[in-house]
Short mmCIF file of C-alpha atoms and ligand atoms in Angstrom, two decimals:
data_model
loop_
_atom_site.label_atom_id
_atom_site.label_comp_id
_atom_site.label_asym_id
_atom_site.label_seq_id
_atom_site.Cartn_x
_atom_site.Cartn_y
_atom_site.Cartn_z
CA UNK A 68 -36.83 -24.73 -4.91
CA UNK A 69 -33.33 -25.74 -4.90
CA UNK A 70 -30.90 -25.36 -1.65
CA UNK A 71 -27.22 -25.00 -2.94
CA UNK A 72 -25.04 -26.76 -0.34
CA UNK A 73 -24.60 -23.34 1.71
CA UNK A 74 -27.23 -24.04 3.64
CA UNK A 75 -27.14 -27.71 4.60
CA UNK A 76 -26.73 -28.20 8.24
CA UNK A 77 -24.06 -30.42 8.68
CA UNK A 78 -25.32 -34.10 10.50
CA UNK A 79 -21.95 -34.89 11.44
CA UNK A 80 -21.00 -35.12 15.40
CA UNK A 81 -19.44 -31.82 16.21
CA UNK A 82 -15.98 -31.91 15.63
CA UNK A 83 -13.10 -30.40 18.37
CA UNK A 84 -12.63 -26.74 17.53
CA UNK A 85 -8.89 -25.87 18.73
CA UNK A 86 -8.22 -22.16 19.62
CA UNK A 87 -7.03 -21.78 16.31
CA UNK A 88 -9.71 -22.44 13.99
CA UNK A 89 -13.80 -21.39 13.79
CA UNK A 90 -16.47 -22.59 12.09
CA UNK A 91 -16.47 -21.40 8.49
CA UNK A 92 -18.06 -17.72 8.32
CA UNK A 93 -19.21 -18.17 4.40
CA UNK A 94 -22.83 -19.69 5.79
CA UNK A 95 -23.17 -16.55 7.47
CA UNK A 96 -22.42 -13.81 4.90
CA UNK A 97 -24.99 -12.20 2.65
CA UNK A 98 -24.58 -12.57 -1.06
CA UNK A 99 -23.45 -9.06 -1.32
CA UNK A 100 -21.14 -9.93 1.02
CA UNK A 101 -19.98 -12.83 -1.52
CA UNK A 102 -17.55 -12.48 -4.05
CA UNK A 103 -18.50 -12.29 -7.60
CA UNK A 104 -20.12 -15.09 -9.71
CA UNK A 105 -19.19 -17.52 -11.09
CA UNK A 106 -17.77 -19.08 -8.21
CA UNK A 107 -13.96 -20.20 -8.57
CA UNK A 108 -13.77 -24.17 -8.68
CA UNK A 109 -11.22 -24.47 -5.45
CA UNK A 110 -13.71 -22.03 -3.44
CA UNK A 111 -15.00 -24.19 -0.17
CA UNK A 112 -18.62 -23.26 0.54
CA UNK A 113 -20.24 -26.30 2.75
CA UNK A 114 -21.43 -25.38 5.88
CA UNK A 115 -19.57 -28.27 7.42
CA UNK A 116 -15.63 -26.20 7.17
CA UNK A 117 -14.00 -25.17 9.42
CA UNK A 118 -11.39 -22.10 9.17
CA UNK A 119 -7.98 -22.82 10.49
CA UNK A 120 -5.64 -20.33 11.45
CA UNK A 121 -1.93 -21.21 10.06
CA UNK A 122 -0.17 -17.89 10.40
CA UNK A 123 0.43 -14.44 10.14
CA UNK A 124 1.86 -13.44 6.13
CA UNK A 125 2.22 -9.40 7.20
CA UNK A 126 1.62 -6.99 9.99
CA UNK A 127 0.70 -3.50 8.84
CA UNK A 128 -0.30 -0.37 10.25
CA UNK A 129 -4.15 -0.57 9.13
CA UNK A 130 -4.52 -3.88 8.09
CA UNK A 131 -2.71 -7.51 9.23
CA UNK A 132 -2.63 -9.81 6.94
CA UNK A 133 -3.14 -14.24 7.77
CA UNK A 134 -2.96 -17.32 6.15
CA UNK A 135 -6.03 -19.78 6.16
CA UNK A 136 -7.27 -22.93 5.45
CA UNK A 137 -11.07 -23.33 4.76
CA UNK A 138 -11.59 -27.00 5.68
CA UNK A 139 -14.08 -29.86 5.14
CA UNK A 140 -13.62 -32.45 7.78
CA UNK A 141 -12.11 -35.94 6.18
CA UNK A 142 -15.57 -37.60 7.75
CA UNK A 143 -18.03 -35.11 5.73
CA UNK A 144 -19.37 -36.53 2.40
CA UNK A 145 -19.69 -33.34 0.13
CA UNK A 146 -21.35 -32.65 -2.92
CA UNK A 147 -20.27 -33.79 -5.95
CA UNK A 148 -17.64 -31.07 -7.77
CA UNK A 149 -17.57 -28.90 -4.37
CA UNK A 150 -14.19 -28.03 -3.03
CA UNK A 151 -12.97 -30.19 0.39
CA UNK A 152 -10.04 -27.27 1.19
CA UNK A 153 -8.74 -23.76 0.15
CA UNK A 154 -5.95 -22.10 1.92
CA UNK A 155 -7.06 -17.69 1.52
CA UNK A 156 -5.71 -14.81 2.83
CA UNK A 157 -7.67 -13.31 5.55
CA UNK A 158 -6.98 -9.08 5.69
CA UNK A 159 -8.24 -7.88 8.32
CA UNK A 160 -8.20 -4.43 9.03
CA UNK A 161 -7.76 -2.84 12.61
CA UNK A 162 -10.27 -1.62 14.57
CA UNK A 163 -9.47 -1.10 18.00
CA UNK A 164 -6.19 -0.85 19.89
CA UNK A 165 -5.69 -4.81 19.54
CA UNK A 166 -6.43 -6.61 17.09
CA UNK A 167 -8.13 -10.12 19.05
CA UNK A 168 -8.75 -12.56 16.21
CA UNK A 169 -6.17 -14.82 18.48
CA UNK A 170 -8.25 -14.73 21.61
CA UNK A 171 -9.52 -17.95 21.31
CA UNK A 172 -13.38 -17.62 22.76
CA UNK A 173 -13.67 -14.52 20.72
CA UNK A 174 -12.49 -15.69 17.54
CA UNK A 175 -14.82 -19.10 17.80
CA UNK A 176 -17.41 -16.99 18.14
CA UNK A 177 -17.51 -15.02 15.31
CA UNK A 178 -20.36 -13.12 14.10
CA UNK A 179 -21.70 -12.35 17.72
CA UNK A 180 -18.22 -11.51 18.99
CA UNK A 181 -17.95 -9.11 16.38
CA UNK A 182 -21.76 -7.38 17.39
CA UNK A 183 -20.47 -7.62 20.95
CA UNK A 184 -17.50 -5.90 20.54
CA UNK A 185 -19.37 -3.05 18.14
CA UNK A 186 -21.58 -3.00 21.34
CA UNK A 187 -19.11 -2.58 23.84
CA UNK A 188 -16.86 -0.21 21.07
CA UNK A 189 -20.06 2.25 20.61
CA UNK A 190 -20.07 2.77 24.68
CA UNK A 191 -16.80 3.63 24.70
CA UNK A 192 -17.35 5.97 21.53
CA UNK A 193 -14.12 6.67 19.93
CA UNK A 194 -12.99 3.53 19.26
CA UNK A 195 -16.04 2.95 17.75
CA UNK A 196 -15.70 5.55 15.54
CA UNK A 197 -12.74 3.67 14.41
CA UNK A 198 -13.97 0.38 13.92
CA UNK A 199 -16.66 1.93 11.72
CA UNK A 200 -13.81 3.19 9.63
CA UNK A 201 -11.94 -0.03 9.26
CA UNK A 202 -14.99 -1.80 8.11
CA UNK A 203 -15.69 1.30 5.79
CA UNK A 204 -11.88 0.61 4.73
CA UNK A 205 -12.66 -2.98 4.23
CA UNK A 206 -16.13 -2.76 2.67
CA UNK A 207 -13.97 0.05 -0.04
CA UNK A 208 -11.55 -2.72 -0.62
CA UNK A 209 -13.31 -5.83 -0.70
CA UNK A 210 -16.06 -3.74 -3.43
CA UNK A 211 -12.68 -2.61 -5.37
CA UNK A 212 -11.36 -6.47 -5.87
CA UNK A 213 -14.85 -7.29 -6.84
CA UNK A 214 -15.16 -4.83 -9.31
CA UNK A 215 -11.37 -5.24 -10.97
CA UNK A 216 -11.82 -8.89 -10.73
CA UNK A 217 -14.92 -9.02 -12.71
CA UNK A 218 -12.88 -6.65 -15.62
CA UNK A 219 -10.34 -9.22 -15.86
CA UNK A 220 -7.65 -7.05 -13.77
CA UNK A 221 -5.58 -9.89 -11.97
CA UNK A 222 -6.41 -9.13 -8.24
CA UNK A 223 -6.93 -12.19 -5.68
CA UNK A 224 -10.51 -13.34 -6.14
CA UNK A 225 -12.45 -12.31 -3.35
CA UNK A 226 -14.17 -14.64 -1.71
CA UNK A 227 -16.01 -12.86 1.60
CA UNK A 228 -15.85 -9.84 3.47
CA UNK A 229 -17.14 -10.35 7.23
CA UNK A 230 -16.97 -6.90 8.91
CA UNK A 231 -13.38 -5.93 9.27
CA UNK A 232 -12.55 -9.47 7.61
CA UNK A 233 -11.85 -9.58 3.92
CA UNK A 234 -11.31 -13.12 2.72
CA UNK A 235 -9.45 -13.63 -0.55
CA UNK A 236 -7.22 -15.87 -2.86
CA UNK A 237 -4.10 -16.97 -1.29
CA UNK A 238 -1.36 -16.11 -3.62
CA UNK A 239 0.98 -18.43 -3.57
CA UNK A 240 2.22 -22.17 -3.69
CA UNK A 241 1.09 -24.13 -0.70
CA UNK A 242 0.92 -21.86 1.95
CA UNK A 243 4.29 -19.99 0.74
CA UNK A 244 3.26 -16.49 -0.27
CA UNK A 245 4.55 -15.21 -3.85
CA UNK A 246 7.42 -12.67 -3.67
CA UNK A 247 5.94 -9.25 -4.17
CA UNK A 248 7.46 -7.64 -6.95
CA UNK A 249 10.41 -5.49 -5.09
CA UNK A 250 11.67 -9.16 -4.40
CA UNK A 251 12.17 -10.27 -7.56
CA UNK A 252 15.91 -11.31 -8.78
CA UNK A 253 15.62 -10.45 -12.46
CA UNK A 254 16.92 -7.83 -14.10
CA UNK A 255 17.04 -5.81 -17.64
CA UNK A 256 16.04 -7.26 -20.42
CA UNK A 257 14.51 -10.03 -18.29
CA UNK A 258 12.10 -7.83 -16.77
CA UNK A 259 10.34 -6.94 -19.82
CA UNK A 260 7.29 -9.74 -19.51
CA UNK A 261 6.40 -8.23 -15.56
CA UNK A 262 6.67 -4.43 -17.22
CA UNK A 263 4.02 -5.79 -20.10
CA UNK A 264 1.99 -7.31 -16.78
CA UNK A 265 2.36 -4.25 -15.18
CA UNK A 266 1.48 -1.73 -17.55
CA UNK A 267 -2.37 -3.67 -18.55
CA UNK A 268 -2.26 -3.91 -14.90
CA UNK A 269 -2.60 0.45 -15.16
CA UNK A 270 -4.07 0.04 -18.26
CA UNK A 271 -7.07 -2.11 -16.69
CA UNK A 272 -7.14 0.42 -13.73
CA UNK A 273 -7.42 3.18 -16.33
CA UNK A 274 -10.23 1.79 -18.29
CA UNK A 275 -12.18 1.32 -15.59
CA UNK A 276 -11.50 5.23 -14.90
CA UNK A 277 -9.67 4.37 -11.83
CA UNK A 278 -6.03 4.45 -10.83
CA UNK A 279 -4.78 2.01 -7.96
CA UNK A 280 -3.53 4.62 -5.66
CA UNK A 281 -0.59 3.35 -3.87
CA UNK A 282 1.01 1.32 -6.46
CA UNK A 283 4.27 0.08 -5.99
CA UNK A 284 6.41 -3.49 -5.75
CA UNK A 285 5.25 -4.02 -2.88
CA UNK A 286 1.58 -4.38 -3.93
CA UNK A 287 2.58 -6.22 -6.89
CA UNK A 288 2.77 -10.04 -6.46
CA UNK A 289 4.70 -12.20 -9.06
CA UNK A 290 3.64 -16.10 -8.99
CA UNK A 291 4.81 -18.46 -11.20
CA UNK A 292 5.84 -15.65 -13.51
CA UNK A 293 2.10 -13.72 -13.24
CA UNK A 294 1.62 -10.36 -11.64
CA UNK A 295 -1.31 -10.00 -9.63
CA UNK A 296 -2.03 -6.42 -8.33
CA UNK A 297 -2.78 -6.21 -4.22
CA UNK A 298 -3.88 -3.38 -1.83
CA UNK A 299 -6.60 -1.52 -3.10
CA UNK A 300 -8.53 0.02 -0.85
CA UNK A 301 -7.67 3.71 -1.67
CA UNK A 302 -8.73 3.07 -5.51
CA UNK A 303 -8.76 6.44 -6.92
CA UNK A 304 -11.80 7.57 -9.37
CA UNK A 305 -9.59 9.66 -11.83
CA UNK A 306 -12.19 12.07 -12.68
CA UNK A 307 -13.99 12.97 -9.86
CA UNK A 308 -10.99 13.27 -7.07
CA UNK A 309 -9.42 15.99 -7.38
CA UNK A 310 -6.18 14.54 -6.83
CA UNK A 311 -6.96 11.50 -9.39
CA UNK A 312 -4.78 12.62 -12.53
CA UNK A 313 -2.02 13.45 -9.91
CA UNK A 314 -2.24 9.95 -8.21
CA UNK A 315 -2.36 7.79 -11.55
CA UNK A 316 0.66 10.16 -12.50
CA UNK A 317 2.35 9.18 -8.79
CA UNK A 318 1.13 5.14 -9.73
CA UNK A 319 2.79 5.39 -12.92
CA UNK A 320 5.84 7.12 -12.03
CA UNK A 321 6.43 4.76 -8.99
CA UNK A 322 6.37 1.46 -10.95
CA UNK A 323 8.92 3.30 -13.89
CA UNK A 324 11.31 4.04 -11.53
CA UNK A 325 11.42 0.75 -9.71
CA UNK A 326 12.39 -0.76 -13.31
CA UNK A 327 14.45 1.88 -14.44
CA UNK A 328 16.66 1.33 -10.97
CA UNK A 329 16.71 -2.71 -12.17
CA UNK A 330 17.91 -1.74 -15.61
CA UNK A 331 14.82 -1.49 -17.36
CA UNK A 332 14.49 2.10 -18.32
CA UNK A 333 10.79 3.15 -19.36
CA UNK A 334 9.59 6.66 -20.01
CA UNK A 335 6.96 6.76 -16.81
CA UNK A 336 5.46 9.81 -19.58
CA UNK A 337 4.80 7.58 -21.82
CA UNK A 338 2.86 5.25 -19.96
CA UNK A 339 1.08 7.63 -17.56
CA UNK A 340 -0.05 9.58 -21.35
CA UNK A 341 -1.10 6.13 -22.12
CA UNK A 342 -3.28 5.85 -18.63
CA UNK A 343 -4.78 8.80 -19.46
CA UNK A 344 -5.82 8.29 -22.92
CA UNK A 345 -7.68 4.99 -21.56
CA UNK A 346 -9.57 7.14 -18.96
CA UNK A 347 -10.51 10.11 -21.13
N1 LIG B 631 -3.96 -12.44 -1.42
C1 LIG B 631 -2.71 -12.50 -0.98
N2 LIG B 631 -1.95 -13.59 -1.24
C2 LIG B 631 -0.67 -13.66 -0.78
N3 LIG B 631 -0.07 -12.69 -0.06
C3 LIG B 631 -0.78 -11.58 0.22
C4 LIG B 631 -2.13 -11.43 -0.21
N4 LIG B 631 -2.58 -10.23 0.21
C5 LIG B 631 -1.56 -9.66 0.89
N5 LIG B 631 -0.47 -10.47 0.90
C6 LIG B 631 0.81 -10.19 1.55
O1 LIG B 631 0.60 -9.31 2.64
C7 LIG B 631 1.27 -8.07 2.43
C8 LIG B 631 0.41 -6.93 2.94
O2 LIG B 631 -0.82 -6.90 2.23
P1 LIG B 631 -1.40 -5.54 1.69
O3 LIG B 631 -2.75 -5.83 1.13
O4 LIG B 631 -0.41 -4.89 0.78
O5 LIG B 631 -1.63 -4.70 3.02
P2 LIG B 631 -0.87 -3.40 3.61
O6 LIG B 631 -1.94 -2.37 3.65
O7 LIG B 631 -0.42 -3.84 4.96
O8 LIG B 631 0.27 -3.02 2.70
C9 LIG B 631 1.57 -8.02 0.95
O9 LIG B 631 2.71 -7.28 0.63
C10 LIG B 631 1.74 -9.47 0.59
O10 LIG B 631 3.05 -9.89 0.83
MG1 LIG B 632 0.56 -3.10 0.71
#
């Protein structure tokens, strides 16, 4: 029997834990809770990392959005090949009133925290109704990345989801996100390679008989010239919702008329006719 590194308890003396940072939550997750295989090369799995908090990349209404760093202490010898630091995107989707991943003690904690707060959520009843829904939200997206990633549809790898948590690729250089889409200075003619990206982006939706749902440029992320599709929680099965034809027609109107307004006209027709033909 082999033991991957996962699951080696780390012998070094326990390093200072600021209010900022955890111990890494990937020991703790169950493989289906693990994105898909194989394994990215700059993924960080060694028990011995610790998460560090380095900002906040978006507030939303549902969902907030951090950066993080996934960590190996300098003083921990790792396996050969494994990764010593990733910087992901942590999504994490609101369940109560507050969202508390800053409270220090409560955020060190973790996995309990989380069970504690379900605990003290389910006495109070209705906001326990809602954290079940924002890990149903998060469970719908985090299964959605998996699933697009493994048919080559360029979403953020997903690394973990953790409850309400849903750890994933950081797009972006450093710890500078990319410029969604809508930010992008190009124009015309220049636009024409992102429209290609764009288009296989609903194309690879389509085959898979889905359509994104709430495409747009804002859920479009352009690094280093590659668009990488975001935000997919509400994934729409074309066939069986009754509103799926409607919504792929709403996906592929929505991206049209962004690049007709930047001078790149495009029948939205056309391509949602083209959708279509890849789901039916
Ligand atoms: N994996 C990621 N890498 C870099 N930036 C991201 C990533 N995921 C989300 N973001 C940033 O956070 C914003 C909000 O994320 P999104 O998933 O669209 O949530 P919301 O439901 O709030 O729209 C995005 O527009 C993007 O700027
Ligand atoms: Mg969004």
């Amino acid at each position: 029997m082999t033991f991957s590194d996962d699951f080696v308890v780390p012998t070094f003396s326990v390093a200072e834990i600021g209010d900022d940072q955890r111990w890494s939550t990937w020991p703790a997750t169950q493989p289906l809770e693990r994105g898909p295989q194989p394994r990215p090369d700059w993924l960080v799995t060694g028990a011995a990392a610790i998460d560090t908090e380095l900002g906040i990349v978006k507030t939303g209404k549902e969902a907030d959005v951090f950066l993080l760093e996934r960590a190996v202490p300098d003083d921990v010898t790792l396996a050969d090949g494994s990764s010593r630091t990733s910087v992901l995107a942590a999504k994490r989707y609101r369940s109560a009133e507050n969202s508390d991943f800053h409270r220090g003690a409560q955020y060190r904690e973790g996995r309990r925290t989380r069970n504690t707060r379900d605990g003290r959520a389910m006495a109070r009843g209705s906001s326990h109704g809602r954290a079940v829904q924002a890990g149903l939200w998060a469970w719908a997206e985090f299964e959605a990345l998996s699933r697009m990633f493994e048919r080559g549809v360029p979403v953020p790898y997903p690394v973990q989801i953790s409850g309400t948590e849903i750890l994933m690729e950081f797009i972006g250089d450093g710890r500078t996100a990319a410029p969604r889409l809508a930010q992008v200075k190009e124009d015309g003619a220049a636009l024409w390679p992102l429209f290609e990206q764009v288009s296989e982006i609903l194309l690879g939706f389509a085959r898979a008989g889905f359509a994104h749902g709430d495409l747009s440029p804002y859920n479009l992320l352009v690094h280093d010239g590659r668009v990488v599709v975001i935000d997919v929680p509400q994934l729409v099965d074309v066939v069986s919702n009754p509103n799926g034809v409607a919504l792929l027609e709403r996906d592929c109107r929505n991206v049209a008329d962004w690049f007709a307004r930047r001078g790149f006209e495009r029948d939205p027709e056309q391509i949602f006719a083209e959708c279509l033909g890849e789901v039916f």
